[in-house]
Amino acid sequence: MAADALLDQMSATDLVHADKGYDTNAVRRKIEAKGAAPNIPPKSNRVWKNCFSPYLYRNRNAIERMFGRLKDFRRIATRYDRLAQNFHAAVCIAAVICYWL
């Protein structure tokens, strides 16, 4: 599962924002085991609705917009670079260009 790999690399934090796709008991337990509080909107079919703060979740929108801007660059959206080092460099250059504009 992708969430396991991401959470294994997570540094120490107090709060974790995630999308509805990550609203599972296993992901929530793993976040809590790392010492953080999950702020994940509950799925519509969930019987027991977990604690969720829409006010704190708004900060996540800035990150989503940045990924959207990065995907405007064709090289990043289609992942032309085969090496992770080259792809990382392209993302860094695109992020600097987005910051300047």
GROMACS .gro file of C-alpha atoms in nm, residues 16-77:
model
   62
   16VAL     CA    1  -0.134   1.469   0.925
   17HIS     CA    2  -0.374   1.586   0.654
   18ALA     CA    3  -0.490   1.327   0.403
   19ASP     CA    4  -0.753   1.279   0.135
   20LYS     CA    5  -1.070   1.071   0.172
   21GLY     CA    6  -0.895   0.788  -0.009
   22TYR     CA    7  -0.677   0.734   0.297
   23ASP     CA    8  -0.971   0.710   0.538
   24THR     CA    9  -0.909   0.357   0.661
   25ASN     CA   10  -0.862   0.227   1.013
   26ALA     CA   11  -0.517   0.088   0.928
   27VAL     CA   12  -0.389   0.424   0.804
   28ARG     CA   13  -0.535   0.605   1.103
   29ARG     CA   14  -0.372   0.359   1.344
   30LYS     CA   15  -0.035   0.394   1.172
   31ILE     CA   16  -0.052   0.776   1.193
   32GLU     CA   17  -0.143   0.760   1.560
   33ALA     CA   18   0.140   0.511   1.622
   34LYS     CA   19   0.382   0.772   1.484
   35GLY     CA   20   0.254   1.017   1.747
   36ALA     CA   21   0.049   1.237   1.514
   37ALA     CA   22  -0.320   1.312   1.490
   38PRO     CA   23  -0.493   1.225   1.160
   39ASN     CA   24  -0.712   1.493   1.003
   40ILE     CA   25  -0.884   1.296   0.728
   41PRO     CA   26  -1.237   1.370   0.605
   42PRO     CA   27  -1.459   1.065   0.656
   43LYS     CA   28  -1.588   0.872   0.357
   44SER     CA   29  -1.960   0.906   0.297
   45ASN     CA   30  -2.021   0.534   0.352
   46ARG     CA   31  -1.838   0.521   0.688
   47VAL     CA   32  -2.070   0.424   0.972
   48TRP     CA   33  -1.860   0.582   1.248
   49LYS     CA   34  -1.744   0.933   1.157
   50ASN     CA   35  -1.403   1.021   1.296
   51CYS     CA   36  -1.305   1.360   1.434
   52PHE     CA   37  -1.231   1.600   1.147
   53SER     CA   38  -1.152   1.973   1.136
   54PRO     CA   39  -1.245   2.146   0.807
   55TYR     CA   40  -1.067   2.462   0.926
   56LEU     CA   41  -0.731   2.282   0.956
   57TYR     CA   42  -0.794   2.091   0.633
   58ARG     CA   43  -0.799   2.418   0.434
   59ASN     CA   44  -0.420   2.439   0.461
   60ARG     CA   45  -0.398   2.127   0.247
   61ASN     CA   46  -0.545   2.320  -0.048
   62ALA     CA   47  -0.222   2.518  -0.092
   63ILE     CA   48  -0.031   2.194  -0.139
   64GLU     CA   49  -0.285   2.065  -0.393
   65ARG     CA   50  -0.260   2.389  -0.592
   66MET     CA   51   0.120   2.361  -0.599
   67PHE     CA   52   0.099   2.007  -0.740
   68GLY     CA   53  -0.145   2.140  -1.000
   69ARG     CA   54   0.101   2.410  -1.102
   70LEU     CA   55   0.385   2.159  -1.126
   71LYS     CA   56   0.176   1.941  -1.356
   72ASP     CA   57   0.154   2.234  -1.600
   73PHE     CA   58   0.512   2.148  -1.690
   74ARG     CA   59   0.495   1.871  -1.948
   75ARG     CA   60   0.827   1.719  -1.845
   76ILE     CA   61   0.697   1.662  -1.491
   77ALA     CA   62   0.341   1.558  -1.581
   0.00000   0.00000   0.00000
